[in-house]
Coordinates of C-alpha atoms in Angstrom, one line a residue:
X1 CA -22.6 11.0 -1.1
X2 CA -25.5 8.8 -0.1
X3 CA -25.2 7.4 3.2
X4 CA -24.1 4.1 2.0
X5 CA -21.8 4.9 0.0
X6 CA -20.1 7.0 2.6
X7 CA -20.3 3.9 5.1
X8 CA -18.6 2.1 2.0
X9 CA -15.8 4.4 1.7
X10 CA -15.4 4.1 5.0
X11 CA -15.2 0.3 5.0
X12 CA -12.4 0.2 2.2
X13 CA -10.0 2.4 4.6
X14 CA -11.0 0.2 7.4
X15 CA -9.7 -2.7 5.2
X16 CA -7.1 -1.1 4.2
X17 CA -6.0 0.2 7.2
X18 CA -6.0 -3.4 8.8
X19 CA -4.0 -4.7 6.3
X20 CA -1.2 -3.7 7.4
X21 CA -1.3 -5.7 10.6
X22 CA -2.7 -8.7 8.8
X23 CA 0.8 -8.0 6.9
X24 CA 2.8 -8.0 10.3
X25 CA 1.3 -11.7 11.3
X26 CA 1.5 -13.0 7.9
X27 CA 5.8 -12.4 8.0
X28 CA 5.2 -14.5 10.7
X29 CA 3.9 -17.4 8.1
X30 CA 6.1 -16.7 4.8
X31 CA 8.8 -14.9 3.9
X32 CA 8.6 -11.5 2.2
X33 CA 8.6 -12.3 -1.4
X34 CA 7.2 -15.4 -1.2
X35 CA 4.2 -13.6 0.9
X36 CA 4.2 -10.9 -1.4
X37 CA 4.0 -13.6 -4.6
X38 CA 1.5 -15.6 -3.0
X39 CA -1.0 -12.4 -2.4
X40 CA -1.0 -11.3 -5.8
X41 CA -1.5 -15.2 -7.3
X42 CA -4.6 -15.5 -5.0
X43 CA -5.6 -12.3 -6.2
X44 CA -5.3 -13.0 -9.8
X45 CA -7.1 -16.4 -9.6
X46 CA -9.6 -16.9 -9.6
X47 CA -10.4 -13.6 -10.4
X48 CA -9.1 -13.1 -13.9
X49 CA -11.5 -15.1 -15.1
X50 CA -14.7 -13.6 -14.3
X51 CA -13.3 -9.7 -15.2
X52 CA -13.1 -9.9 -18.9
X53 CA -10.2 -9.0 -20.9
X54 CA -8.2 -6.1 -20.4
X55 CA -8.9 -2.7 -21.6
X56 CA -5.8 -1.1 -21.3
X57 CA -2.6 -2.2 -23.6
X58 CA -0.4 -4.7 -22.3
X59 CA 2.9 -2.6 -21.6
X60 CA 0.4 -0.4 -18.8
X61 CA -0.4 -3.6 -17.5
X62 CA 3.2 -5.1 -17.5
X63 CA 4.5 -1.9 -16.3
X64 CA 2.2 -1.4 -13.5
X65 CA 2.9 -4.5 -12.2
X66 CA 6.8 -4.7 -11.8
X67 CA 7.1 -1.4 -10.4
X68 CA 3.6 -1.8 -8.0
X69 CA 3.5 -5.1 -7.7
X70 CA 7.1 -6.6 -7.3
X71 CA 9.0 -2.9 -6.6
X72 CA 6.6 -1.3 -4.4
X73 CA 5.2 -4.2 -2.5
X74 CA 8.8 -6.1 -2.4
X75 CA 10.3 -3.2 -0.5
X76 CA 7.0 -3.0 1.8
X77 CA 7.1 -6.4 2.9
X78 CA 10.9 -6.5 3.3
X79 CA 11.1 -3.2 5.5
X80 CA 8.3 -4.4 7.1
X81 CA 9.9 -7.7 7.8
X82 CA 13.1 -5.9 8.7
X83 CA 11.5 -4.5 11.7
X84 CA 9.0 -1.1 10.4
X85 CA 6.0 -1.6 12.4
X86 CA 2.6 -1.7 10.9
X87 CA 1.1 1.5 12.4
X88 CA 4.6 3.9 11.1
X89 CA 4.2 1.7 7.8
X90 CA 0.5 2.7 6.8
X91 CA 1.6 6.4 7.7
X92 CA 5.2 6.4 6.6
X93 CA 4.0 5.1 3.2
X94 CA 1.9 8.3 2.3
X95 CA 5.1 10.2 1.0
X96 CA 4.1 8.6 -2.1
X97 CA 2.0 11.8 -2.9
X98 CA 5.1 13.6 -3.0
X99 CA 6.7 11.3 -4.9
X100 CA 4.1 11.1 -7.1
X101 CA 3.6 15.0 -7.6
X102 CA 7.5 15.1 -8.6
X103 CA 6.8 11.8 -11.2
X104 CA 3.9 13.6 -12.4
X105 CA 6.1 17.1 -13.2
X106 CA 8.6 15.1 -14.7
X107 CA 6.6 12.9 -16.9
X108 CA 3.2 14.9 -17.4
X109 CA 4.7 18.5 -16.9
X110 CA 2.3 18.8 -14.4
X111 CA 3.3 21.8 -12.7
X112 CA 2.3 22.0 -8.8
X113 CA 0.9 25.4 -7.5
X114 CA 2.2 27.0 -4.4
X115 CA 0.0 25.1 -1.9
X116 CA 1.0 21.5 -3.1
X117 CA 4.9 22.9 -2.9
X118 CA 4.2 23.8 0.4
X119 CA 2.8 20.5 1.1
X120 CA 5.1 18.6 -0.2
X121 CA 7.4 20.4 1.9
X122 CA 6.1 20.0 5.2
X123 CA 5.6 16.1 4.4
X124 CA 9.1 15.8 3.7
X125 CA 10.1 17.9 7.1
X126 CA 7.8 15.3 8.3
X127 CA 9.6 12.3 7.2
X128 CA 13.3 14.0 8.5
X129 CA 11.6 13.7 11.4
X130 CA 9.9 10.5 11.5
X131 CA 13.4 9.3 10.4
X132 CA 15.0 10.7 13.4
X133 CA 12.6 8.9 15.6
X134 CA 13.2 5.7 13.8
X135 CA 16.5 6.0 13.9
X136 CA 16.4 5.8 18.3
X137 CA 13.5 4.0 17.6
X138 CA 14.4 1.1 14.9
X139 CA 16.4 0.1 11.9
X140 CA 16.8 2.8 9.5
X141 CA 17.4 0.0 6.8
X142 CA 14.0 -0.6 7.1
X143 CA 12.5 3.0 7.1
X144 CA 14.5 3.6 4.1
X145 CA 13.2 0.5 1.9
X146 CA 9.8 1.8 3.0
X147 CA 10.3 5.3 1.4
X148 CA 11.5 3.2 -1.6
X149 CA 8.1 1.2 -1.6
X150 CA 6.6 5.3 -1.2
X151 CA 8.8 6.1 -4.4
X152 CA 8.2 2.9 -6.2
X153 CA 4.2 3.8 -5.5
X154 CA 4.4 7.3 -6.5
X155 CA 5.6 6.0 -10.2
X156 CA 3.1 3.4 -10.6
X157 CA 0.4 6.0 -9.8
X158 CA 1.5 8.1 -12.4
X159 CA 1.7 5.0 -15.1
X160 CA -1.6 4.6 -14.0
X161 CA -2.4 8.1 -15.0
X162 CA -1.2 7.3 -18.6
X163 CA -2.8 3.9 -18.8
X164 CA -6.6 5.3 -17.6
X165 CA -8.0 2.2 -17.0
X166 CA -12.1 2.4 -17.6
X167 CA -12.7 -0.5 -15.2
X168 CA -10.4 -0.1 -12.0
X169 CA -11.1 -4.1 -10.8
X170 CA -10.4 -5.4 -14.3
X171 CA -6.8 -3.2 -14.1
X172 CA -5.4 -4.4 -10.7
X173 CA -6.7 -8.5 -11.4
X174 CA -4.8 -8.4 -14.4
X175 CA -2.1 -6.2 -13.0
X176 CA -2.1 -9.3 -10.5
X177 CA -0.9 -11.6 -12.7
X178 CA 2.8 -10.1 -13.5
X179 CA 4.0 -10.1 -10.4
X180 CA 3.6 -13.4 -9.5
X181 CA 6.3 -15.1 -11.4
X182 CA 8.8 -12.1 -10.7
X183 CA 8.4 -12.6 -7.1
X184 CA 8.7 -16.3 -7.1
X185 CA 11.9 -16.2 -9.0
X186 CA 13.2 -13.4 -5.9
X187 CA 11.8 -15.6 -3.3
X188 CA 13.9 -18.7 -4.5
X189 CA 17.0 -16.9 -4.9
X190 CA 17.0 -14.8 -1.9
X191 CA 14.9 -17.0 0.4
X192 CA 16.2 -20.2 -0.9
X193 CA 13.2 -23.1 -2.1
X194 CA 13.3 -25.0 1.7
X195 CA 12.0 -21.4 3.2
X196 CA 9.3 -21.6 0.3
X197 CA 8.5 -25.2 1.4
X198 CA 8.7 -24.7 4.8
X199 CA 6.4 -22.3 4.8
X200 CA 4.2 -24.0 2.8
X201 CA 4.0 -27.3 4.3
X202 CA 3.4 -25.4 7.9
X203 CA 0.5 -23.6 6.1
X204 CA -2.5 -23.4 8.5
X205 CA -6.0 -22.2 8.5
X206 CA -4.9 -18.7 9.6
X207 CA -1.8 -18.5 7.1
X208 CA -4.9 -19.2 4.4
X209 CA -7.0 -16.6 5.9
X210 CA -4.3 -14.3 5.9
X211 CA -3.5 -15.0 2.3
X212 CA -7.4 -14.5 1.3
X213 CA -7.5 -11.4 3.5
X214 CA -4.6 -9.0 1.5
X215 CA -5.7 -10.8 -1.5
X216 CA -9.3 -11.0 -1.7
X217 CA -10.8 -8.6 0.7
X218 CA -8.2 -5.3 0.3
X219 CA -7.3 -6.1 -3.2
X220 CA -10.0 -7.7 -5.6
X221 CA -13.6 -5.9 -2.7
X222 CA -10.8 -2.9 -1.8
X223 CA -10.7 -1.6 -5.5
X224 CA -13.5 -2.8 -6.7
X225 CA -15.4 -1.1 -4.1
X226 CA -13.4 2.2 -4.5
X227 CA -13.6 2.0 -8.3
X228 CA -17.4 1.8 -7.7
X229 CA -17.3 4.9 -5.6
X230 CA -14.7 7.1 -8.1
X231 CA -17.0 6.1 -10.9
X232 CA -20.1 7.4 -9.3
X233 CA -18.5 10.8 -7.4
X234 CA -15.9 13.0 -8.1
X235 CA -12.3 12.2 -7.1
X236 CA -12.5 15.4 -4.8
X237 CA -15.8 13.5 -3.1
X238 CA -14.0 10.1 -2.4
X239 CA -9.9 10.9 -2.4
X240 CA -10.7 12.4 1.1
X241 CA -11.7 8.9 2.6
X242 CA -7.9 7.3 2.1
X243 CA -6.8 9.6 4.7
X244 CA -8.5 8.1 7.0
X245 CA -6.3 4.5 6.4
X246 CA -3.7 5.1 8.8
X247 CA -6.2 6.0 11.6
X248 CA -7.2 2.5 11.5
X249 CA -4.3 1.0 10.6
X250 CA -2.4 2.4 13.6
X251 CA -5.3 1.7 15.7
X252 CA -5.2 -1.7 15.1
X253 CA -1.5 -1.8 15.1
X254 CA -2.0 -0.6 18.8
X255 CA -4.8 -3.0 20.1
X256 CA -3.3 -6.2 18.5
X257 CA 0.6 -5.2 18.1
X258 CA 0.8 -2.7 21.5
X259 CA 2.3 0.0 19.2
X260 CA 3.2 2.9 21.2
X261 CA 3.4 6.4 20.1
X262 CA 6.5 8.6 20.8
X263 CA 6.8 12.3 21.2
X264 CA 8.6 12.7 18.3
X265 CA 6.1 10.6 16.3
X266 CA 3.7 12.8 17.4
X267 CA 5.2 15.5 15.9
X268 CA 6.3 13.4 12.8
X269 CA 2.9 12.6 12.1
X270 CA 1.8 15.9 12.6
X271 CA 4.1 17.3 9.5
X272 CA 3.2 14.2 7.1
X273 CA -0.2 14.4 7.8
X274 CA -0.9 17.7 6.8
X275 CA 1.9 17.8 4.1
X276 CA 0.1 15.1 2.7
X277 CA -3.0 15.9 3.0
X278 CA -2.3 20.1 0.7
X279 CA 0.0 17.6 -1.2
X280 CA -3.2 15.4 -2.5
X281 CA -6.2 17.7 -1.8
X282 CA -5.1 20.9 -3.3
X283 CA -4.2 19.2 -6.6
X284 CA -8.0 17.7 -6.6
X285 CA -9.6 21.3 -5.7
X286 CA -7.5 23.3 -8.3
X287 CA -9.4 20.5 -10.6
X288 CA -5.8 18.7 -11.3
X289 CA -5.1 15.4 -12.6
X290 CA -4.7 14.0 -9.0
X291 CA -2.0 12.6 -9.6
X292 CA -1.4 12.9 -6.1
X293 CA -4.6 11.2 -4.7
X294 CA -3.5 7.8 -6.8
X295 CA -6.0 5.0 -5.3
X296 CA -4.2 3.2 -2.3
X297 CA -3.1 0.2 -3.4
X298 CA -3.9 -2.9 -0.7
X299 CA -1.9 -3.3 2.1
X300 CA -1.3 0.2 2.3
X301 CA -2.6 3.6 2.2
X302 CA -2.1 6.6 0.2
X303 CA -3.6 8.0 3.2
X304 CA -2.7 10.0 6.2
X305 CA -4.5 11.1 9.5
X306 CA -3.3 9.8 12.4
X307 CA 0.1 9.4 15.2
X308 CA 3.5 7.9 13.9
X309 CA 3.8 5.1 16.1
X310 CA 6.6 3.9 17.8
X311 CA 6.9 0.3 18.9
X312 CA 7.6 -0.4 22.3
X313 CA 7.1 -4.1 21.9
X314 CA 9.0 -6.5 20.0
X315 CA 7.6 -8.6 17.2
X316 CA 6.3 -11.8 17.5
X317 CA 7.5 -14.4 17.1
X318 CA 11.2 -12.5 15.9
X319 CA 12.2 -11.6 12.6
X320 CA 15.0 -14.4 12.9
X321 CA 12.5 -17.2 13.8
X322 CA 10.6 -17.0 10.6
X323 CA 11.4 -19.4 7.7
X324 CA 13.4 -17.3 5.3
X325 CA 13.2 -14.0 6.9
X326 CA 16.0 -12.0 5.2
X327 CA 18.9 -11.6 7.0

């Protein structure tokens, strides 16, 4: 890869990786679904506009969108607002190469050598483990709705996979637009419409930014940019760069959120990095589909590299001072 390009790559994990702590403040802001609904409608507009129409059917799109967009990044934003910090959440979430190995077998008959089996093993030790540490640690409610959002990611990868979508920016605007109402119609019957308003009328000029940040910078530059990479190198060339999301996602968790890492999450990370990392990369070098390297979605990695974190601080302001927080 030129230099550029690599500096590129490198940006998009950065973004990504980042994310997730822009996520942590924003549940600060908004409830969940309303957060999560809000993202993907700044996404879509004005965006779907400029990308031209859609060059994949409509049930890919439709699809893609309930289980990505309100599935996977419902469950993410509740288990995050539950009380998963951001640094285990960007790591935590890259069992969705399992996930998505085991979609894949099911629904491509994709058969995964030794070396993947072997990594998908030692990713799922490391997720017993990360569980474990949780579990003295946190809420296990919330570790579990994350390996939902993990599971939920895993199958849109593999829809994905059957859609192959030319133009990866035109696929995830318009895969914006489904979620939008979806999540709306949760927010108002979980949340209740006086969290929505609340939270809207106490909108400030960083709720905004926040809002632009997951939905312009790590959705419509984050997958543009890495479509612009995949299409000019080989998956094998630019699937590596997504490992490095967590490294900057619990770095940042750590300078802005004081996320501490335990013993145990040491160890945790350990297993579910390298699981992860013969889960995704062997598929790619055995010349695979790589359906286990499915682009990282924003506000989250597919990625791996770094220490599970284990907070040591409490979140600020508390889960049960924001408007509509789940209860």
């Amino acid at each position: 890869m030129r230099p550029a390009h690599v500096l590129l790559a490198v940006l998009v994990a950065a973004v990504w990786g980042v994310n997730f702590v822009v996520i942590e403040v924003g549940l600060d802001h908004f409830p969940p679904l309303l957060f999560s609904a809000l993202r993907f409608l700044v996404a879509a507009l004005p965006a779907v506009f400029f990308v031209g129409p859609p060059k994949v059917a409509w049930k890919w799109i439709v699809g893609v969108g309930l289980v990505l967009g309100v599935a996977k990044f419902g469950l993410l934003f509740i288990g995050m607002d539950a009380g998963m910090p951001a640094g285990m959440s960007s790591l935590v979430l890259q069992i969705q190469a399992v996930f998505t190995a085991l979609f894949a077998f099911v629904a491509l008959g994709e058969r995964p050598g030794r070396v993947r089996l072997l990594g998908m093993l030692i990713a799922l030790a490391g997720i017993g483990v990360a569980a474990v540490d949780e579990g003295e640690a946190g809420p296990l409610t919330a570790f579990a709705l994350l390996i939902g959002a993990a599971a939920c990611w895993g199958a849109s990868n593999v829809l994905t996979r059957k859609a192959s979508p030319p133009d990866a920016l035109n696929f995830m605007v318009w895969v914006s637009t489904v979620p939008v109402l979806p999540l709306l119609a949760l927010s108002l019957l979980f949340e209740g419409p006086s969290a929505g308003r609340a939270a809207l009328a106490s909108l400030d000029w960083q709720g905004a930014g926040i809002i632009v940040y997951v939905a312009w910078i790590t959705t419509v530059f984050g997958f543009g940019a890495w479509g612009y990479l995949l299409r000019r190198h080989p998956a094998s060339t630019v699937a590596p760069f997504s490992l490095l999301v967590p490294v900057f996602g619990m770095s940042a968790a750590g300078l802005v959120l004081d996320e501490s890492v335990s013993a145990l999450g040491w160890c945790a990370a350990a297993l579910l990095v390298g699981g992860v990392a013969l889960t995704s990369l062997a598929g790619v070098r055995r010349g695979g589909s790589g359906a286990g390297t499915g682009s990282p979605a924003p506000g989250q990695g597919v990625q791996v590299a770094a220490p599970l974190p284990r907070t040591t601080a409490s979140r600020t302001p508390s889960t049960a001072s924001r408007p509509g927080a789940p209860r």
